[in-house]
């Protein structure tokens, strides 16, 4: 297995309108390819924000494949696909795992 390094983000936002703050922060970040990991129920609630990010010229890839506590093989599969797609940023929306 390859070594994985996780750098904590400089900013974590919780609360009302935090998704809109994420969008604004992301749009000024300079990233061009965003991978969103979420579940179908949450995606329905955040669809307008995702579409707004896409309309700003950002390529957004959404993965809804993990609907329960993820296994190591699930995480490895997603990490492999991130490398192949040359993703700039990853956002997990919803859940707690």
CSV table of N, CA, C and O in Angstrom, one decimal:
chain,number,residue,atom,x,y,z
A,1,UNK,N,0.8,-1.2,0.0
A,1,UNK,CA,0.0,0.0,0.0
A,1,UNK,C,0.9,1.2,0.0
A,1,UNK,O,1.9,1.3,0.7
A,2,UNK,N,0.5,2.2,-0.8
A,2,UNK,CA,1.2,3.5,-0.8
A,2,UNK,C,1.0,4.3,0.5
A,2,UNK,O,0.0,4.1,1.1
A,3,UNK,N,2.0,5.1,0.8
A,3,UNK,CA,1.8,6.0,1.9
A,3,UNK,C,0.8,7.1,1.6
A,3,UNK,O,0.8,7.7,0.5
A,4,UNK,N,-0.1,7.4,2.5
A,4,UNK,CA,-1.1,8.4,2.4
A,4,UNK,C,-0.8,9.5,3.4
A,4,UNK,O,-0.6,9.2,4.6
A,5,UNK,N,-0.7,10.7,3.0
A,5,UNK,CA,-0.5,11.9,3.9
A,5,UNK,C,-1.8,12.7,3.9
A,5,UNK,O,-2.3,13.0,2.9
A,6,UNK,N,-2.3,13.0,5.1
A,6,UNK,CA,-3.5,13.8,5.3
A,6,UNK,C,-3.1,15.1,6.0
A,6,UNK,O,-2.5,15.1,7.1
A,7,UNK,N,-3.3,16.2,5.3
A,7,UNK,CA,-3.0,17.5,5.9
A,7,UNK,C,-4.3,18.1,6.3
A,7,UNK,O,-5.3,18.2,5.5
A,8,UNK,N,-4.4,18.5,7.6
A,8,UNK,CA,-5.7,19.0,8.1
A,8,UNK,C,-6.0,20.3,7.3
A,8,UNK,O,-5.0,21.1,7.1
A,9,UNK,N,-7.2,20.6,7.0
A,9,UNK,CA,-7.5,21.9,6.4
A,9,UNK,C,-7.3,23.1,7.3
A,9,UNK,O,-7.3,22.9,8.5
A,10,UNK,N,-7.1,24.2,6.7
A,10,UNK,CA,-6.9,25.4,7.4
A,10,UNK,C,-8.1,25.9,8.0
A,10,UNK,O,-8.1,26.7,9.0
A,11,UNK,N,-9.3,25.5,7.5
A,11,UNK,CA,-10.5,26.0,7.9
A,11,UNK,C,-11.6,24.9,7.9
A,11,UNK,O,-11.8,24.2,6.9
A,12,UNK,N,-12.3,24.8,9.0
A,12,UNK,CA,-13.5,23.9,9.1
A,12,UNK,C,-14.7,24.8,9.5
A,12,UNK,O,-14.6,25.5,10.4
A,13,UNK,N,-15.8,24.7,8.7
A,13,UNK,CA,-16.9,25.5,9.0
A,13,UNK,C,-18.1,24.6,9.3
A,13,UNK,O,-18.4,23.7,8.6
A,14,UNK,N,-18.8,25.0,10.4
A,14,UNK,CA,-20.0,24.3,10.8
A,14,UNK,C,-21.1,25.3,10.9
A,14,UNK,O,-20.9,26.5,11.1
A,15,UNK,N,-22.4,24.9,10.7
A,15,UNK,CA,-23.5,25.7,11.0
A,15,UNK,C,-24.3,26.1,9.8
A,15,UNK,O,-24.1,25.7,8.7
A,16,UNK,N,-25.2,27.0,10.1
A,16,UNK,CA,-26.1,27.5,9.1
A,16,UNK,C,-25.3,28.2,8.0
A,16,UNK,O,-24.4,29.0,8.2
A,17,UNK,N,-25.7,28.0,6.7
A,17,UNK,CA,-25.0,28.5,5.5
A,17,UNK,C,-23.6,28.2,5.4
A,17,UNK,O,-22.9,28.8,4.6
A,18,UNK,N,-23.1,27.1,6.1
A,18,UNK,CA,-21.7,26.7,5.9
A,18,UNK,C,-21.4,26.2,4.5
A,18,UNK,O,-20.3,26.4,4.0
A,19,UNK,N,-22.4,25.6,3.9
A,19,UNK,CA,-22.2,25.1,2.5
A,19,UNK,C,-22.0,26.2,1.5
A,19,UNK,O,-21.1,26.2,0.7
A,20,UNK,N,-22.7,27.3,1.7
A,20,UNK,CA,-22.5,28.5,0.9
A,20,UNK,C,-21.1,29.1,1.1
A,20,UNK,O,-20.4,29.6,0.2
A,21,UNK,N,-20.6,29.1,2.4
A,21,UNK,CA,-19.3,29.6,2.7
A,21,UNK,C,-18.2,28.7,2.0
A,21,UNK,O,-17.2,29.2,1.5
A,22,UNK,N,-18.5,27.4,2.0
A,22,UNK,CA,-17.6,26.4,1.3
A,22,UNK,C,-17.5,26.8,-0.1
A,22,UNK,O,-16.4,26.9,-0.7
A,23,UNK,N,-18.6,27.0,-0.8
A,23,UNK,CA,-18.7,27.4,-2.2
A,23,UNK,C,-17.8,28.6,-2.5
A,23,UNK,O,-17.0,28.6,-3.4
A,24,UNK,N,-18.0,29.7,-1.7
A,24,UNK,CA,-17.3,30.9,-1.9
A,24,UNK,C,-15.8,30.7,-1.7
A,24,UNK,O,-14.9,31.1,-2.5
A,25,UNK,N,-15.4,29.9,-0.6
A,25,UNK,CA,-14.0,29.6,-0.4
A,25,UNK,C,-13.4,28.8,-1.5
A,25,UNK,O,-12.3,29.0,-1.9
A,26,UNK,N,-14.2,27.8,-2.0
A,26,UNK,CA,-13.6,27.0,-3.1
A,26,UNK,C,-13.4,27.7,-4.3
A,26,UNK,O,-12.4,27.6,-5.0
A,27,UNK,N,-14.4,28.6,-4.7
A,27,UNK,CA,-14.2,29.4,-5.9
A,27,UNK,C,-13.0,30.3,-6.0
A,27,UNK,O,-12.5,30.5,-7.0
A,28,UNK,N,-12.6,30.8,-4.8
A,28,UNK,CA,-11.4,31.6,-4.8
A,28,UNK,C,-10.1,30.8,-4.6
A,28,UNK,O,-9.0,31.4,-4.6
A,29,UNK,N,-10.2,29.5,-4.4
A,29,UNK,CA,-9.0,28.7,-4.1
A,29,UNK,C,-8.1,28.5,-5.3
A,29,UNK,O,-7.0,28.2,-5.2
A,30,UNK,N,-8.7,28.6,-6.5
A,30,UNK,CA,-7.9,28.3,-7.7
A,30,UNK,C,-8.0,26.9,-8.2
A,30,UNK,O,-7.4,26.5,-9.3
A,31,UNK,N,-8.6,26.0,-7.4
A,31,UNK,CA,-8.8,24.6,-7.9
A,31,UNK,C,-9.7,24.5,-9.0
A,31,UNK,O,-10.7,25.3,-9.2
A,32,UNK,N,-9.5,23.5,-9.9
A,32,UNK,CA,-10.3,23.4,-11.1
A,32,UNK,C,-11.1,22.0,-11.2
A,32,UNK,O,-12.0,21.9,-12.0
A,33,UNK,N,-10.8,21.1,-10.3
A,33,UNK,CA,-11.4,19.8,-10.3
A,33,UNK,C,-11.8,19.4,-8.9
A,33,UNK,O,-10.9,19.1,-8.1
A,34,UNK,N,-13.1,19.3,-8.6
A,34,UNK,CA,-13.5,19.0,-7.2
A,34,UNK,C,-14.2,17.6,-7.2
A,34,UNK,O,-15.1,17.3,-8.1
A,35,UNK,N,-13.8,16.8,-6.3
A,35,UNK,CA,-14.5,15.5,-6.1
A,35,UNK,C,-15.3,15.6,-4.8
A,35,UNK,O,-14.8,15.9,-3.7
A,36,UNK,N,-16.6,15.3,-4.9
A,36,UNK,CA,-17.5,15.4,-3.8
A,36,UNK,C,-18.0,14.0,-3.4
A,36,UNK,O,-18.5,13.3,-4.2
A,37,UNK,N,-17.8,13.6,-2.2
A,37,UNK,CA,-18.2,12.3,-1.6
A,37,UNK,C,-19.4,12.6,-0.7
A,37,UNK,O,-19.3,13.4,0.3
A,38,UNK,N,-20.5,12.0,-1.1
A,38,UNK,CA,-21.8,12.3,-0.3
A,38,UNK,C,-22.7,11.1,-0.5
A,38,UNK,O,-22.3,10.1,-1.0
A,39,UNK,N,-23.9,11.3,0.0
A,39,UNK,CA,-25.0,10.2,-0.2
A,39,UNK,C,-26.1,10.9,-0.9
A,39,UNK,O,-26.3,12.1,-0.9
A,40,UNK,N,-26.9,10.0,-1.6
A,40,UNK,CA,-28.0,10.6,-2.4
A,40,UNK,C,-28.9,11.5,-1.7
A,40,UNK,O,-29.3,12.6,-2.3
A,41,UNK,N,-29.3,11.3,-0.5
A,41,UNK,CA,-30.2,12.2,0.2
A,41,UNK,C,-29.6,13.6,0.4
A,41,UNK,O,-30.3,14.6,0.4
A,42,UNK,N,-28.3,13.6,0.7
A,42,UNK,CA,-27.7,14.9,0.9
A,42,UNK,C,-27.5,15.6,-0.4
A,42,UNK,O,-27.6,16.8,-0.5
A,43,UNK,N,-27.1,14.8,-1.5
A,43,UNK,CA,-26.9,15.5,-2.8
A,43,UNK,C,-28.2,16.2,-3.2
A,43,UNK,O,-28.0,17.3,-3.8
A,44,UNK,N,-29.3,15.7,-3.0
A,44,UNK,CA,-30.6,16.4,-3.3
A,44,UNK,C,-30.6,17.8,-2.6
A,44,UNK,O,-31.1,18.7,-3.2
A,45,UNK,N,-30.1,17.8,-1.4
A,45,UNK,CA,-30.2,19.1,-0.7
A,45,UNK,C,-29.1,20.1,-1.1
A,45,UNK,O,-29.3,21.3,-0.9
A,46,UNK,N,-28.0,19.6,-1.7
A,46,UNK,CA,-26.9,20.5,-2.0
A,46,UNK,C,-26.8,20.7,-3.5
A,46,UNK,O,-25.8,21.3,-4.0
A,47,UNK,N,-27.7,20.2,-4.3
A,47,UNK,CA,-27.6,20.2,-5.8
A,47,UNK,C,-27.4,21.6,-6.3
A,47,UNK,O,-26.6,21.8,-7.2
A,48,UNK,N,-28.1,22.6,-5.8
A,48,UNK,CA,-28.0,23.9,-6.3
A,48,UNK,C,-26.6,24.5,-6.1
A,48,UNK,O,-26.1,25.2,-7.0
A,49,UNK,N,-26.0,24.2,-5.0
A,49,UNK,CA,-24.6,24.7,-4.8
A,49,UNK,C,-23.6,24.0,-5.7
A,49,UNK,O,-22.7,24.6,-6.3
A,50,UNK,N,-23.8,22.7,-5.9
A,50,UNK,CA,-22.9,21.9,-6.8
A,50,UNK,C,-23.1,22.5,-8.2
A,50,UNK,O,-22.1,22.8,-8.9
A,51,UNK,N,-24.3,22.8,-8.7
A,51,UNK,CA,-24.5,23.3,-10.0
A,51,UNK,C,-23.9,24.7,-10.1
A,51,UNK,O,-23.4,25.1,-11.2
A,52,UNK,N,-24.0,25.5,-9.0
A,52,UNK,CA,-23.4,26.8,-9.0
A,52,UNK,C,-21.9,26.7,-9.2
A,52,UNK,O,-21.2,27.5,-9.9
A,53,UNK,N,-21.2,25.8,-8.5
A,53,UNK,CA,-19.8,25.6,-8.7
A,53,UNK,C,-19.4,25.2,-10.1
A,53,UNK,O,-18.5,25.7,-10.7
A,54,UNK,N,-20.2,24.3,-10.7
A,54,UNK,CA,-20.0,23.8,-12.0
A,54,UNK,C,-20.2,25.0,-13.0
A,54,UNK,O,-19.4,25.1,-14.0
A,55,UNK,N,-21.1,25.8,-12.8
A,55,UNK,CA,-21.4,27.0,-13.7
A,55,UNK,C,-20.2,28.0,-13.7
A,55,UNK,O,-20.1,28.8,-14.5
A,56,UNK,N,-19.4,27.9,-12.7
A,56,UNK,CA,-18.2,28.7,-12.6
A,56,UNK,C,-17.0,28.2,-13.3
A,56,UNK,O,-15.9,28.7,-13.1
A,57,UNK,N,-17.2,27.1,-14.0
A,57,UNK,CA,-16.1,26.5,-14.8
A,57,UNK,C,-15.3,25.4,-14.1
A,57,UNK,O,-14.3,24.9,-14.6
A,58,UNK,N,-15.8,25.0,-12.9
A,58,UNK,CA,-15.1,23.9,-12.1
A,58,UNK,C,-15.7,22.6,-12.6
A,58,UNK,O,-16.9,22.4,-12.7
A,59,UNK,N,-14.8,21.6,-12.8
A,59,UNK,CA,-15.3,20.2,-13.0
A,59,UNK,C,-15.6,19.6,-11.7
A,59,UNK,O,-14.7,19.5,-10.8
A,60,UNK,N,-16.8,19.1,-11.5
A,60,UNK,CA,-17.2,18.5,-10.3
A,60,UNK,C,-17.6,17.0,-10.6
A,60,UNK,O,-18.4,16.7,-11.5
A,61,UNK,N,-17.0,16.1,-9.8
A,61,UNK,CA,-17.3,14.7,-9.9
A,61,UNK,C,-17.9,14.3,-8.5
A,61,UNK,O,-17.3,14.6,-7.5
A,62,UNK,N,-19.1,13.7,-8.6
A,62,UNK,CA,-19.8,13.3,-7.4
A,62,UNK,C,-19.8,11.8,-7.2
A,62,UNK,O,-20.1,11.1,-8.2
A,63,UNK,N,-19.5,11.3,-6.0
A,63,UNK,CA,-19.5,9.9,-5.7
A,63,UNK,C,-20.5,9.7,-4.6
A,63,UNK,O,-20.4,10.3,-3.5
A,64,UNK,N,-21.5,8.8,-4.9
A,64,UNK,CA,-22.5,8.5,-3.9
A,64,UNK,C,-22.4,7.0,-3.5
A,64,UNK,O,-23.4,6.5,-3.0
A,65,UNK,N,-21.3,6.4,-3.7
A,65,UNK,CA,-21.2,5.0,-3.6
A,65,UNK,C,-21.1,4.5,-2.1
A,65,UNK,O,-21.4,3.3,-1.8
A,66,UNK,N,-20.7,5.3,-1.2
A,66,UNK,CA,-20.5,4.9,0.2
A,66,UNK,C,-21.8,5.3,1.0
A,66,UNK,O,-22.0,6.5,1.2
A,67,UNK,N,-22.6,4.4,1.4
A,67,UNK,CA,-23.8,4.7,2.1
A,67,UNK,C,-23.9,4.1,3.5
A,67,UNK,O,-24.9,4.2,4.2
A,68,UNK,N,-22.7,3.6,3.9
A,68,UNK,CA,-22.6,3.1,5.3
A,68,UNK,C,-21.2,3.3,5.7
A,68,UNK,O,-20.4,3.8,5.0
A,69,UNK,N,-20.8,2.8,6.9
A,69,UNK,CA,-19.5,2.9,7.4
A,69,UNK,C,-18.5,2.3,6.4
A,69,UNK,O,-18.6,1.2,6.0
A,70,UNK,N,-17.6,3.1,5.8
A,70,UNK,CA,-16.7,2.6,4.7
A,70,UNK,C,-15.7,1.6,5.2
A,70,UNK,O,-15.2,1.7,6.3
A,71,UNK,N,-15.5,0.6,4.3
A,71,UNK,CA,-14.4,-0.4,4.6
A,71,UNK,C,-13.1,0.2,4.0
A,71,UNK,O,-13.1,1.1,3.3
A,72,UNK,N,-12.0,-0.5,4.4
A,72,UNK,CA,-10.7,-0.1,3.9
A,72,UNK,C,-10.7,-0.2,2.3
A,72,UNK,O,-10.1,0.6,1.6
A,73,UNK,N,-11.3,-1.3,1.8
A,73,UNK,CA,-11.3,-1.5,0.4
A,73,UNK,C,-12.1,-0.4,-0.3
A,73,UNK,O,-11.7,0.1,-1.4
A,74,UNK,N,-13.2,0.1,0.3
A,74,UNK,CA,-13.9,1.3,-0.3
A,74,UNK,C,-13.0,2.5,-0.4
A,74,UNK,O,-13.0,3.2,-1.4
A,75,UNK,N,-12.3,2.8,0.7
A,75,UNK,CA,-11.4,4.0,0.7
A,75,UNK,C,-10.3,3.8,-0.3
A,75,UNK,O,-10.0,4.8,-1.0
A,76,UNK,N,-9.7,2.6,-0.4
A,76,UNK,CA,-8.7,2.4,-1.3
A,76,UNK,C,-9.2,2.6,-2.8
A,76,UNK,O,-8.5,3.2,-3.6
A,77,UNK,N,-10.4,2.1,-3.1
A,77,UNK,CA,-10.9,2.3,-4.4
A,77,UNK,C,-11.1,3.7,-4.7
A,77,UNK,O,-10.7,4.2,-5.8
A,78,UNK,N,-11.6,4.5,-3.8
A,78,UNK,CA,-11.8,5.9,-4.1
A,78,UNK,C,-10.5,6.6,-4.2
A,78,UNK,O,-10.3,7.5,-5.1
A,79,UNK,N,-9.5,6.3,-3.4
A,79,UNK,CA,-8.2,7.0,-3.5
A,79,UNK,C,-7.6,6.7,-4.8
A,79,UNK,O,-7.0,7.6,-5.4
A,80,UNK,N,-7.7,5.5,-5.3
A,80,UNK,CA,-7.1,5.1,-6.6
A,80,UNK,C,-7.8,5.9,-7.7
A,80,UNK,O,-7.1,6.4,-8.6
A,81,UNK,N,-9.1,6.1,-7.6
A,81,UNK,CA,-9.8,6.8,-8.7
A,81,UNK,C,-9.5,8.3,-8.6
A,81,UNK,O,-9.4,8.9,-9.7
A,82,UNK,N,-9.2,8.8,-7.5
A,82,UNK,CA,-8.8,10.2,-7.3
A,82,UNK,C,-7.5,10.5,-8.1
A,82,UNK,O,-7.3,11.5,-8.8
A,83,UNK,N,-6.5,9.6,-7.9
A,83,UNK,CA,-5.2,9.7,-8.6
A,83,UNK,C,-5.4,9.7,-10.1
A,83,UNK,O,-4.8,10.5,-10.8
A,84,UNK,N,-6.2,8.7,-10.6
A,84,UNK,CA,-6.5,8.6,-12.0
A,84,UNK,C,-7.1,9.8,-12.6
A,84,UNK,O,-6.8,10.2,-13.7
A,85,UNK,N,-8.1,10.4,-11.9
A,85,UNK,CA,-8.8,11.6,-12.4
A,85,UNK,C,-8.1,12.9,-12.2
A,85,UNK,O,-8.5,13.9,-12.6
A,86,UNK,N,-6.9,12.9,-11.5
A,86,UNK,CA,-6.1,14.1,-11.2
A,86,UNK,C,-7.0,15.2,-10.6
A,86,UNK,O,-7.0,16.3,-11.0
A,87,UNK,N,-7.6,14.8,-9.4
A,87,UNK,CA,-8.4,15.7,-8.7
A,87,UNK,C,-7.6,16.7,-7.9
A,87,UNK,O,-6.6,16.4,-7.4
A,88,UNK,N,-8.1,18.0,-7.9
A,88,UNK,CA,-7.4,19.0,-7.1
A,88,UNK,C,-7.9,19.1,-5.7
A,88,UNK,O,-7.1,19.4,-4.8
A,89,UNK,N,-9.1,18.8,-5.4
A,89,UNK,CA,-9.7,18.9,-4.1
A,89,UNK,C,-10.8,17.9,-3.8
A,89,UNK,O,-11.5,17.5,-4.8
A,90,UNK,N,-10.9,17.5,-2.6
A,90,UNK,CA,-12.0,16.5,-2.2
A,90,UNK,C,-12.8,17.1,-1.1
A,90,UNK,O,-12.3,17.7,-0.1
A,91,UNK,N,-14.1,17.0,-1.2
A,91,UNK,CA,-15.0,17.5,-0.2
A,91,UNK,C,-16.0,16.4,0.2
A,91,UNK,O,-16.6,15.8,-0.7
A,92,UNK,N,-16.1,16.1,1.5
A,92,UNK,CA,-17.1,15.2,2.0
A,92,UNK,C,-18.2,16.0,2.6
A,92,UNK,O,-18.0,16.8,3.4
A,93,UNK,N,-19.4,15.7,2.1
A,93,UNK,CA,-20.6,16.5,2.5
A,93,UNK,C,-21.6,15.5,3.2
A,93,UNK,O,-22.1,14.7,2.5
A,94,UNK,N,-21.8,15.7,4.5
A,94,UNK,CA,-22.8,14.9,5.2
A,94,UNK,C,-22.0,13.7,5.8
A,94,UNK,O,-20.8,13.5,5.6
A,95,UNK,N,-22.7,13.0,6.6
A,95,UNK,CA,-22.1,11.8,7.2
A,95,UNK,C,-21.2,12.1,8.4
A,95,UNK,O,-21.0,13.3,8.7
A,96,UNK,N,-20.6,11.1,8.9
A,96,UNK,CA,-19.6,11.4,10.0
A,96,UNK,C,-18.4,10.5,9.9
A,96,UNK,O,-17.6,10.5,10.8
A,97,UNK,N,-18.3,9.7,8.9
A,97,UNK,CA,-17.2,8.7,8.8
A,97,UNK,C,-16.0,9.4,8.2
A,97,UNK,O,-16.1,10.2,7.3
